[in-house]
Amino acid sequence: MTAQTPKDYAWLPQDIQDFIAKTAEAYPPDAVDFTIAEQRAYYDASCKNFDVPHPAGLRSEDLTIAGVPCRRYTPSAPRKGVTALYFHGGGYILGGLESHDSICAELSEGAQLELIAVDYRLAPEHKHPAAYEDCFAVAQAIAGPKILAGDSAGANLAASVSATRDDIIGQMLIYGSFGRDHTLPSYARHAFAPMLTLADMEFYGAMRFDRGMPARDVTAVPLDAEAFGDLPPTVLFSAEADPLASDSVEYAARLAEAGVPVELTEEPGMVHGYLRARHMSEGARASFARMIKALEGLAAQDGDQ
């Protein structure tokens, strides 16, 4: 399969091209060539460019859970008994409570779910399994039924925590990395995609692990699980122009084969990180609405049990 080069992405919708350009204003395409501190500064500045005010009626507070900094979002009319946990993206080295603040706020209010964002430790200062351990600890400390959600690196962490706990009632995974096979179709076709390239992914992987990716470790690679039948109902979203898209296909297939309820939506014309485009792209806006409905559906299962 022939890889598309950056100039080949003129087929993307104009509003997504505008989103890519706006992202690049603060976060250069060659950001991985800079220091970690510089990358974080670029990333935070870029995220801030897409911030919007919290929905009216929603409250938020910072707190510490199991020793991990977190932010709790309480919507105007929260569904009782179910908590959503959100693990942010950023290649395991970027991001935090501020980078995904407005995303979490809108998910919480839209689905009317209490949502807790987890500020897990970042690499390279804290190598794997530090991020997983923080996410697991918060999930363990929260009583009652839980839904796990996350984007990119956060989707990986959510899937890994789901594989190692038995009190998760659902998971929503957004353009995540779940396996280790970089010969899958999307890796070849979209190796040079805007927003995320295969080289970027390899850089993040090198930062995440102390001595390279472990041989078999479900806490790092969700598709390393020996069985998938105990996983909760799952909703996946992937982006068409993203080297990670095939990971969602593979993960969804494993769940379906094991009899786990699973839905996968590959969003056409979308790129990695399109959550931030939800207020400037019709496609991203529609996908975000589907995510809110997915959270509502996963939460409703608790009342059916």
PDB file of N, CA, C and O in Angstrom, residues 220-285:
ATOM      1  N   ALA A 220       0.461  -2.318  28.965  1.00  0.00           N
ATOM      2  CA  ALA A 220       1.016  -1.400  27.974  1.00  0.00           C
ATOM      3  C   ALA A 220       0.388  -1.579  26.607  1.00  0.00           C
ATOM      4  O   ALA A 220       0.234  -0.621  25.855  1.00  0.00           O
ATOM      5  N   VAL A 221       0.013  -2.812  26.286  1.00  0.00           N
ATOM      6  CA  VAL A 221      -0.506  -3.161  24.960  1.00  0.00           C
ATOM      7  C   VAL A 221      -1.805  -3.952  25.148  1.00  0.00           C
ATOM      8  O   VAL A 221      -1.776  -5.155  25.371  1.00  0.00           O
ATOM      9  N   PRO A 222      -2.949  -3.299  25.094  1.00  0.00           N
ATOM     10  CA  PRO A 222      -4.215  -3.985  25.361  1.00  0.00           C
ATOM     11  C   PRO A 222      -4.454  -5.225  24.495  1.00  0.00           C
ATOM     12  O   PRO A 222      -5.085  -6.186  24.954  1.00  0.00           O
ATOM     13  N   LEU A 223      -3.956  -5.238  23.273  1.00  0.00           N
ATOM     14  CA  LEU A 223      -4.145  -6.404  22.411  1.00  0.00           C
ATOM     15  C   LEU A 223      -3.267  -7.577  22.814  1.00  0.00           C
ATOM     16  O   LEU A 223      -3.364  -8.662  22.229  1.00  0.00           O
ATOM     17  N   ASP A 224      -2.439  -7.403  23.835  1.00  0.00           N
ATOM     18  CA  ASP A 224      -1.661  -8.516  24.371  1.00  0.00           C
ATOM     19  C   ASP A 224      -2.491  -9.401  25.299  1.00  0.00           C
ATOM     20  O   ASP A 224      -1.997 -10.437  25.759  1.00  0.00           O
ATOM     21  N   ALA A 225      -3.716  -9.008  25.598  1.00  0.00           N
ATOM     22  CA  ALA A 225      -4.558  -9.798  26.511  1.00  0.00           C
ATOM     23  C   ALA A 225      -4.713 -11.230  26.001  1.00  0.00           C
ATOM     24  O   ALA A 225      -4.817 -11.463  24.793  1.00  0.00           O
ATOM     25  N   GLU A 226      -4.732 -12.179  26.910  1.00  0.00           N
ATOM     26  CA  GLU A 226      -4.909 -13.574  26.531  1.00  0.00           C
ATOM     27  C   GLU A 226      -6.356 -13.872  26.170  1.00  0.00           C
ATOM     28  O   GLU A 226      -6.642 -14.787  25.392  1.00  0.00           O
ATOM     29  N   ALA A 227      -7.294 -13.133  26.751  1.00  0.00           N
ATOM     30  CA  ALA A 227      -8.718 -13.318  26.470  1.00  0.00           C
ATOM     31  C   ALA A 227      -9.398 -11.964  26.552  1.00  0.00           C
ATOM     32  O   ALA A 227      -8.928 -11.055  27.244  1.00  0.00           O
ATOM     33  N   PHE A 228     -10.514 -11.836  25.837  1.00  0.00           N
ATOM     34  CA  PHE A 228     -11.214 -10.554  25.756  1.00  0.00           C
ATOM     35  C   PHE A 228     -12.667 -10.641  26.216  1.00  0.00           C
ATOM     36  O   PHE A 228     -13.356  -9.627  26.268  1.00  0.00           O
ATOM     37  N   GLY A 229     -13.127 -11.832  26.571  1.00  0.00           N
ATOM     38  CA  GLY A 229     -14.534 -12.023  26.893  1.00  0.00           C
ATOM     39  C   GLY A 229     -15.018 -11.308  28.124  1.00  0.00           C
ATOM     40  O   GLY A 229     -16.225 -11.076  28.265  1.00  0.00           O
ATOM     41  N   ASP A 230     -14.122 -10.949  29.039  1.00  0.00           N
ATOM     42  CA  ASP A 230     -14.530 -10.279  30.272  1.00  0.00           C
ATOM     43  C   ASP A 230     -14.525  -8.761  30.154  1.00  0.00           C
ATOM     44  O   ASP A 230     -14.844  -8.069  31.124  1.00  0.00           O
ATOM     45  N   LEU A 231     -14.168  -8.243  28.988  1.00  0.00           N
ATOM     46  CA  LEU A 231     -14.148  -6.788  28.821  1.00  0.00           C
ATOM     47  C   LEU A 231     -15.571  -6.235  28.740  1.00  0.00           C
ATOM     48  O   LEU A 231     -16.498  -6.937  28.320  1.00  0.00           O
ATOM     49  N   PRO A 232     -15.765  -4.991  29.130  1.00  0.00           N
ATOM     50  CA  PRO A 232     -17.110  -4.406  29.155  1.00  0.00           C
ATOM     51  C   PRO A 232     -17.544  -3.950  27.760  1.00  0.00           C
ATOM     52  O   PRO A 232     -16.721  -3.845  26.842  1.00  0.00           O
ATOM     53  N   PRO A 233     -18.830  -3.672  27.586  1.00  0.00           N
ATOM     54  CA  PRO A 233     -19.292  -3.085  26.322  1.00  0.00           C
ATOM     55  C   PRO A 233     -18.421  -1.884  25.953  1.00  0.00           C
ATOM     56  O   PRO A 233     -18.067  -1.063  26.806  1.00  0.00           O
ATOM     57  N   THR A 234     -18.086  -1.800  24.681  1.00  0.00           N
ATOM     58  CA  THR A 234     -17.077  -0.840  24.233  1.00  0.00           C
ATOM     59  C   THR A 234     -17.545  -0.087  23.000  1.00  0.00           C
ATOM     60  O   THR A 234     -18.140  -0.666  22.089  1.00  0.00           O
ATOM     61  N   VAL A 235     -17.253   1.210  22.987  1.00  0.00           N
ATOM     62  CA  VAL A 235     -17.501   2.053  21.819  1.00  0.00           C
ATOM     63  C   VAL A 235     -16.169   2.661  21.404  1.00  0.00           C
ATOM     64  O   VAL A 235     -15.454   3.225  22.241  1.00  0.00           O
ATOM     65  N   LEU A 236     -15.830   2.500  20.132  1.00  0.00           N
ATOM     66  CA  LEU A 236     -14.581   3.038  19.618  1.00  0.00           C
ATOM     67  C   LEU A 236     -14.847   4.056  18.523  1.00  0.00           C
ATOM     68  O   LEU A 236     -15.755   3.883  17.714  1.00  0.00           O
ATOM     69  N   PHE A 237     -14.022   5.100  18.516  1.00  0.00           N
ATOM     70  CA  PHE A 237     -14.035   6.096  17.443  1.00  0.00           C
ATOM     71  C   PHE A 237     -12.617   6.188  16.895  1.00  0.00           C
ATOM     72  O   PHE A 237     -11.653   6.273  17.661  1.00  0.00           O
ATOM     73  N   SER A 238     -12.509   6.165  15.581  1.00  0.00           N
ATOM     74  CA  SER A 238     -11.204   6.346  14.947  1.00  0.00           C
ATOM     75  C   SER A 238     -11.332   7.405  13.864  1.00  0.00           C
ATOM     76  O   SER A 238     -12.431   7.765  13.443  1.00  0.00           O
ATOM     77  N   ALA A 239     -10.180   7.904  13.414  1.00  0.00           N
ATOM     78  CA  ALA A 239     -10.137   8.917  12.365  1.00  0.00           C
ATOM     79  C   ALA A 239      -9.630   8.285  11.081  1.00  0.00           C
ATOM     80  O   ALA A 239      -8.682   7.489  11.101  1.00  0.00           O
ATOM     81  N   GLU A 240     -10.243   8.639   9.965  1.00  0.00           N
ATOM     82  CA  GLU A 240      -9.860   8.046   8.689  1.00  0.00           C
ATOM     83  C   GLU A 240      -8.390   8.300   8.362  1.00  0.00           C
ATOM     84  O   GLU A 240      -7.672   7.378   7.946  1.00  0.00           O
ATOM     85  N   ALA A 241      -7.914   9.521   8.517  1.00  0.00           N
ATOM     86  CA  ALA A 241      -6.554   9.890   8.145  1.00  0.00           C
ATOM     87  C   ALA A 241      -5.647   9.851   9.371  1.00  0.00           C
ATOM     88  O   ALA A 241      -5.163  10.882   9.858  1.00  0.00           O
ATOM     89  N   ASP A 242      -5.418   8.669   9.886  1.00  0.00           N
ATOM     90  CA  ASP A 242      -4.688   8.484  11.134  1.00  0.00           C
ATOM     91  C   ASP A 242      -3.955   7.149  11.064  1.00  0.00           C
ATOM     92  O   ASP A 242      -4.578   6.115  10.796  1.00  0.00           O
ATOM     93  N   PRO A 243      -2.645   7.118  11.303  1.00  0.00           N
ATOM     94  CA  PRO A 243      -1.945   5.834  11.289  1.00  0.00           C
ATOM     95  C   PRO A 243      -2.477   4.835  12.306  1.00  0.00           C
ATOM     96  O   PRO A 243      -2.304   3.620  12.145  1.00  0.00           O
ATOM     97  N   LEU A 244      -3.172   5.312  13.332  1.00  0.00           N
ATOM     98  CA  LEU A 244      -3.687   4.419  14.381  1.00  0.00           C
ATOM     99  C   LEU A 244      -5.020   3.770  14.036  1.00  0.00           C
ATOM    100  O   LEU A 244      -5.491   2.912  14.787  1.00  0.00           O
ATOM    101  N   ALA A 245      -5.645   4.132  12.934  1.00  0.00           N
ATOM    102  CA  ALA A 245      -7.010   3.678  12.653  1.00  0.00           C
ATOM    103  C   ALA A 245      -7.139   2.156  12.686  1.00  0.00           C
ATOM    104  O   ALA A 245      -8.128   1.615  13.183  1.00  0.00           O
ATOM    105  N   SER A 246      -6.176   1.435  12.173  1.00  0.00           N
ATOM    106  CA  SER A 246      -6.268  -0.025  12.115  1.00  0.00           C
ATOM    107  C   SER A 246      -6.246  -0.667  13.495  1.00  0.00           C
ATOM    108  O   SER A 246      -6.762  -1.780  13.680  1.00  0.00           O
ATOM    109  N   ASP A 247      -5.666   0.005  14.474  1.00  0.00           N
ATOM    110  CA  ASP A 247      -5.666  -0.544  15.834  1.00  0.00           C
ATOM    111  C   ASP A 247      -7.089  -0.688  16.359  1.00  0.00           C
ATOM    112  O   ASP A 247      -7.416  -1.675  17.039  1.00  0.00           O
ATOM    113  N   SER A 248      -7.942   0.296  16.068  1.00  0.00           N
ATOM    114  CA  SER A 248      -9.335   0.208  16.507  1.00  0.00           C
ATOM    115  C   SER A 248     -10.056  -0.942  15.825  1.00  0.00           C
ATOM    116  O   SER A 248     -10.880  -1.632  16.441  1.00  0.00           O
ATOM    117  N   VAL A 249      -9.751  -1.163  14.553  1.00  0.00           N
ATOM    118  CA  VAL A 249     -10.350  -2.280  13.822  1.00  0.00           C
ATOM    119  C   VAL A 249      -9.945  -3.601  14.466  1.00  0.00           C
ATOM    120  O   VAL A 249     -10.779  -4.491  14.690  1.00  0.00           O
ATOM    121  N   GLU A 250      -8.671  -3.758  14.761  1.00  0.00           N
ATOM    122  CA  GLU A 250      -8.175  -4.994  15.366  1.00  0.00           C
ATOM    123  C   GLU A 250      -8.771  -5.218  16.747  1.00  0.00           C
ATOM    124  O   GLU A 250      -9.186  -6.328  17.096  1.00  0.00           O
ATOM    125  N   TYR A 251      -8.806  -4.166  17.549  1.00  0.00           N
ATOM    126  CA  TYR A 251      -9.335  -4.293  18.908  1.00  0.00           C
ATOM    127  C   TYR A 251     -10.828  -4.629  18.877  1.00  0.00           C
ATOM    128  O   TYR A 251     -11.287  -5.516  19.611  1.00  0.00           O
ATOM    129  N   ALA A 252     -11.573  -3.951  18.027  1.00  0.00           N
ATOM    130  CA  ALA A 252     -13.004  -4.224  17.908  1.00  0.00           C
ATOM    131  C   ALA A 252     -13.246  -5.658  17.458  1.00  0.00           C
ATOM    132  O   ALA A 252     -14.172  -6.331  17.949  1.00  0.00           O
ATOM    133  N   ALA A 253     -12.429  -6.150  16.547  1.00  0.00           N
ATOM    134  CA  ALA A 253     -12.589  -7.525  16.057  1.00  0.00           C
ATOM    135  C   ALA A 253     -12.368  -8.535  17.174  1.00  0.00           C
ATOM    136  O   ALA A 253     -13.110  -9.522  17.288  1.00  0.00           O
ATOM    137  N   ARG A 254     -11.363  -8.304  17.992  1.00  0.00           N
ATOM    138  CA  ARG A 254     -11.099  -9.236  19.115  1.00  0.00           C
ATOM    139  C   ARG A 254     -12.278  -9.261  20.082  1.00  0.00           C
ATOM    140  O   ARG A 254     -12.671 -10.323  20.577  1.00  0.00           O
ATOM    141  N   LEU A 255     -12.835  -8.095  20.387  1.00  0.00           N
ATOM    142  CA  LEU A 255     -13.974  -8.043  21.295  1.00  0.00           C
ATOM    143  C   LEU A 255     -15.178  -8.733  20.684  1.00  0.00           C
ATOM    144  O   LEU A 255     -15.873  -9.505  21.364  1.00  0.00           O
ATOM    145  N   ALA A 256     -15.452  -8.460  19.415  1.00  0.00           N
ATOM    146  CA  ALA A 256     -16.601  -9.075  18.754  1.00  0.00           C
ATOM    147  C   ALA A 256     -16.468 -10.591  18.732  1.00  0.00           C
ATOM    148  O   ALA A 256     -17.445 -11.320  18.973  1.00  0.00           O
ATOM    149  N   GLU A 257     -15.281 -11.094  18.447  1.00  0.00           N
ATOM    150  CA  GLU A 257     -15.053 -12.536  18.430  1.00  0.00           C
ATOM    151  C   GLU A 257     -15.310 -13.154  19.793  1.00  0.00           C
ATOM    152  O   GLU A 257     -15.734 -14.314  19.893  1.00  0.00           O
ATOM    153  N   ALA A 258     -15.059 -12.385  20.849  1.00  0.00           N
ATOM    154  CA  ALA A 258     -15.252 -12.886  22.218  1.00  0.00           C
ATOM    155  C   ALA A 258     -16.673 -12.676  22.718  1.00  0.00           C
ATOM    156  O   ALA A 258     -16.988 -13.026  23.862  1.00  0.00           O
ATOM    157  N   GLY A 259     -17.533 -12.083  21.886  1.00  0.00           N
ATOM    158  CA  GLY A 259     -18.925 -11.880  22.274  1.00  0.00           C
ATOM    159  C   GLY A 259     -19.175 -10.627  23.074  1.00  0.00           C
ATOM    160  O   GLY A 259     -20.258 -10.470  23.655  1.00  0.00           O
ATOM    161  N   VAL A 260     -18.226  -9.707  23.110  1.00  0.00           N
ATOM    162  CA  VAL A 260     -18.399  -8.450  23.832  1.00  0.00           C
ATOM    163  C   VAL A 260     -19.124  -7.447  22.936  1.00  0.00           C
ATOM    164  O   VAL A 260     -18.736  -7.258  21.778  1.00  0.00           O
ATOM    165  N   PRO A 261     -20.172  -6.791  23.420  1.00  0.00           N
ATOM    166  CA  PRO A 261     -20.830  -5.748  22.619  1.00  0.00           C
ATOM    167  C   PRO A 261     -19.832  -4.639  22.276  1.00  0.00           C
ATOM    168  O   PRO A 261     -19.205  -4.056  23.167  1.00  0.00           O
ATOM    169  N   VAL A 262     -19.690  -4.366  20.983  1.00  0.00           N
ATOM    170  CA  VAL A 262     -18.714  -3.372  20.565  1.00  0.00           C
ATOM    171  C   VAL A 262     -19.226  -2.633  19.341  1.00  0.00           C
ATOM    172  O   VAL A 262     -19.854  -3.235  18.462  1.00  0.00           O
ATOM    173  N   GLU A 263     -18.984  -1.332  19.304  1.00  0.00           N
ATOM    174  CA  GLU A 263     -19.321  -0.496  18.155  1.00  0.00           C
ATOM    175  C   GLU A 263     -18.087   0.300  17.761  1.00  0.00           C
ATOM    176  O   GLU A 263     -17.415   0.877  18.614  1.00  0.00           O
ATOM    177  N   LEU A 264     -17.800   0.314  16.468  1.00  0.00           N
ATOM    178  CA  LEU A 264     -16.666   1.075  15.948  1.00  0.00           C
ATOM    179  C   LEU A 264     -17.145   2.031  14.872  1.00  0.00           C
ATOM    180  O   LEU A 264     -17.818   1.619  13.922  1.00  0.00           O
ATOM    181  N   THR A 265     -16.791   3.298  15.038  1.00  0.00           N
ATOM    182  CA  THR A 265     -17.090   4.311  14.031  1.00  0.00           C
ATOM    183  C   THR A 265     -15.784   4.917  13.555  1.00  0.00           C
ATOM    184  O   THR A 265     -15.051   5.507  14.356  1.00  0.00           O
ATOM    185  N   GLU A 266     -15.479   4.738  12.274  1.00  0.00           N
ATOM    186  CA  GLU A 266     -14.341   5.444  11.688  1.00  0.00           C
ATOM    187  C   GLU A 266     -14.879   6.718  11.060  1.00  0.00           C
ATOM    188  O   GLU A 266     -15.653   6.674  10.110  1.00  0.00           O
ATOM    189  N   GLU A 267     -14.472   7.841  11.593  1.00  0.00           N
ATOM    190  CA  GLU A 267     -15.017   9.124  11.163  1.00  0.00           C
ATOM    191  C   GLU A 267     -14.337   9.573   9.862  1.00  0.00           C
ATOM    192  O   GLU A 267     -13.129   9.805   9.836  1.00  0.00           O
ATOM    193  N   PRO A 268     -15.107   9.715   8.782  1.00  0.00           N
ATOM    194  CA  PRO A 268     -14.526  10.086   7.493  1.00  0.00           C
ATOM    195  C   PRO A 268     -13.987  11.514   7.498  1.00  0.00           C
ATOM    196  O   PRO A 268     -14.571  12.418   8.092  1.00  0.00           O
ATOM    197  N   GLY A 269     -12.838  11.683   6.848  1.00  0.00           N
ATOM    198  CA  GLY A 269     -12.262  13.015   6.725  1.00  0.00           C
ATOM    199  C   GLY A 269     -11.685  13.579   7.997  1.00  0.00           C
ATOM    200  O   GLY A 269     -11.323  14.756   8.047  1.00  0.00           O
ATOM    201  N   MET A 270     -11.571  12.764   9.038  1.00  0.00           N
ATOM    202  CA  MET A 270     -11.036  13.242  10.307  1.00  0.00           C
ATOM    203  C   MET A 270      -9.574  12.846  10.461  1.00  0.00           C
ATOM    204  O   MET A 270      -9.099  11.893   9.851  1.00  0.00           O
ATOM    205  N   VAL A 271      -8.870  13.585  11.295  1.00  0.00           N
ATOM    206  CA  VAL A 271      -7.462  13.350  11.585  1.00  0.00           C
ATOM    207  C   VAL A 271      -7.286  13.111  13.081  1.00  0.00           C
ATOM    208  O   VAL A 271      -8.182  13.397  13.883  1.00  0.00           O
ATOM    209  N   HIS A 272      -6.131  12.599  13.445  1.00  0.00           N
ATOM    210  CA  HIS A 272      -5.828  12.390  14.860  1.00  0.00           C
ATOM    211  C   HIS A 272      -5.945  13.722  15.598  1.00  0.00           C
ATOM    212  O   HIS A 272      -5.491  14.760  15.115  1.00  0.00           O
ATOM    213  N   GLY A 273      -6.584  13.683  16.768  1.00  0.00           N
ATOM    214  CA  GLY A 273      -6.740  14.894  17.562  1.00  0.00           C
ATOM    215  C   GLY A 273      -7.955  15.728  17.214  1.00  0.00           C
ATOM    216  O   GLY A 273      -8.095  16.851  17.692  1.00  0.00           O
ATOM    217  N   TYR A 274      -8.862  15.180  16.411  1.00  0.00           N
ATOM    218  CA  TYR A 274      -9.990  15.995  15.924  1.00  0.00           C
ATOM    219  C   TYR A 274     -10.975  16.396  17.012  1.00  0.00           C
ATOM    220  O   TYR A 274     -11.860  17.239  16.767  1.00  0.00           O
ATOM    221  N   LEU A 275     -10.845  15.862  18.209  1.00  0.00           N
ATOM    222  CA  LEU A 275     -11.711  16.324  19.301  1.00  0.00           C
ATOM    223  C   LEU A 275     -11.648  17.843  19.447  1.00  0.00           C
ATOM    224  O   LEU A 275     -12.661  18.495  19.729  1.00  0.00           O
ATOM    225  N   ARG A 276     -10.471  18.411  19.245  1.00  0.00           N
ATOM    226  CA  ARG A 276     -10.311  19.854  19.407  1.00  0.00           C
ATOM    227  C   ARG A 276     -10.986  20.632  18.298  1.00  0.00           C
ATOM    228  O   ARG A 276     -11.197  21.844  18.420  1.00  0.00           O
ATOM    229  N   ALA A 277     -11.324  19.964  17.212  1.00  0.00           N
ATOM    230  CA  ALA A 277     -11.951  20.645  16.073  1.00  0.00           C
ATOM    231  C   ALA A 277     -13.465  20.684  16.178  1.00  0.00           C
ATOM    232  O   ALA A 277     -14.136  21.146  15.252  1.00  0.00           O
ATOM    233  N   ARG A 278     -14.024  20.242  17.293  1.00  0.00           N
ATOM    234  CA  ARG A 278     -15.481  20.068  17.385  1.00  0.00           C
ATOM    235  C   ARG A 278     -16.258  21.371  17.253  1.00  0.00           C
ATOM    236  O   ARG A 278     -17.455  21.345  16.967  1.00  0.00           O
ATOM    237  N   HIS A 279     -15.606  22.514  17.467  1.00  0.00           N
ATOM    238  CA  HIS A 279     -16.297  23.796  17.335  1.00  0.00           C
ATOM    239  C   HIS A 279     -15.958  24.521  16.032  1.00  0.00           C
ATOM    240  O   HIS A 279     -16.405  25.657  15.839  1.00  0.00           O
ATOM    241  N   MET A 280     -15.202  23.850  15.148  1.00  0.00           N
ATOM    242  CA  MET A 280     -14.883  24.476  13.870  1.00  0.00           C
ATOM    243  C   MET A 280     -15.051  23.533  12.683  1.00  0.00           C
ATOM    244  O   MET A 280     -14.900  23.956  11.547  1.00  0.00           O
ATOM    245  N   SER A 281     -15.385  22.265  12.949  1.00  0.00           N
ATOM    246  CA  SER A 281     -15.566  21.279  11.883  1.00  0.00           C
ATOM    247  C   SER A 281     -16.902  20.581  12.053  1.00  0.00           C
ATOM    248  O   SER A 281     -17.222  20.083  13.148  1.00  0.00           O
ATOM    249  N   GLU A 282     -17.689  20.532  10.980  1.00  0.00           N
ATOM    250  CA  GLU A 282     -18.988  19.859  11.054  1.00  0.00           C
ATOM    251  C   GLU A 282     -18.819  18.386  11.357  1.00  0.00           C
ATOM    252  O   GLU A 282     -19.570  17.802  12.146  1.00  0.00           O
ATOM    253  N   GLY A 283     -17.842  17.745  10.725  1.00  0.00           N
ATOM    254  CA  GLY A 283     -17.625  16.330  10.972  1.00  0.00           C
ATOM    255  C   GLY A 283     -17.211  16.052  12.400  1.00  0.00           C
ATOM    256  O   GLY A 283     -17.685  15.092  13.023  1.00  0.00           O
ATOM    257  N   ALA A 284     -16.315  16.865  12.937  1.00  0.00           N
ATOM    258  CA  ALA A 284     -15.879  16.686  14.320  1.00  0.00           C
ATOM    259  C   ALA A 284     -17.015  16.968  15.292  1.00  0.00           C
ATOM    260  O   ALA A 284     -17.168  16.284  16.313  1.00  0.00           O
ATOM    261  N   ARG A 285     -17.832  17.984  14.975  1.00  0.00           N
ATOM    262  CA  ARG A 285     -18.975  18.304  15.831  1.00  0.00           C
ATOM    263  C   ARG A 285     -19.956  17.136  15.885  1.00  0.00           C
ATOM    264  O   ARG A 285     -20.441  16.762  16.961  1.00  0.00           O
TER     265      ARG A 285
END
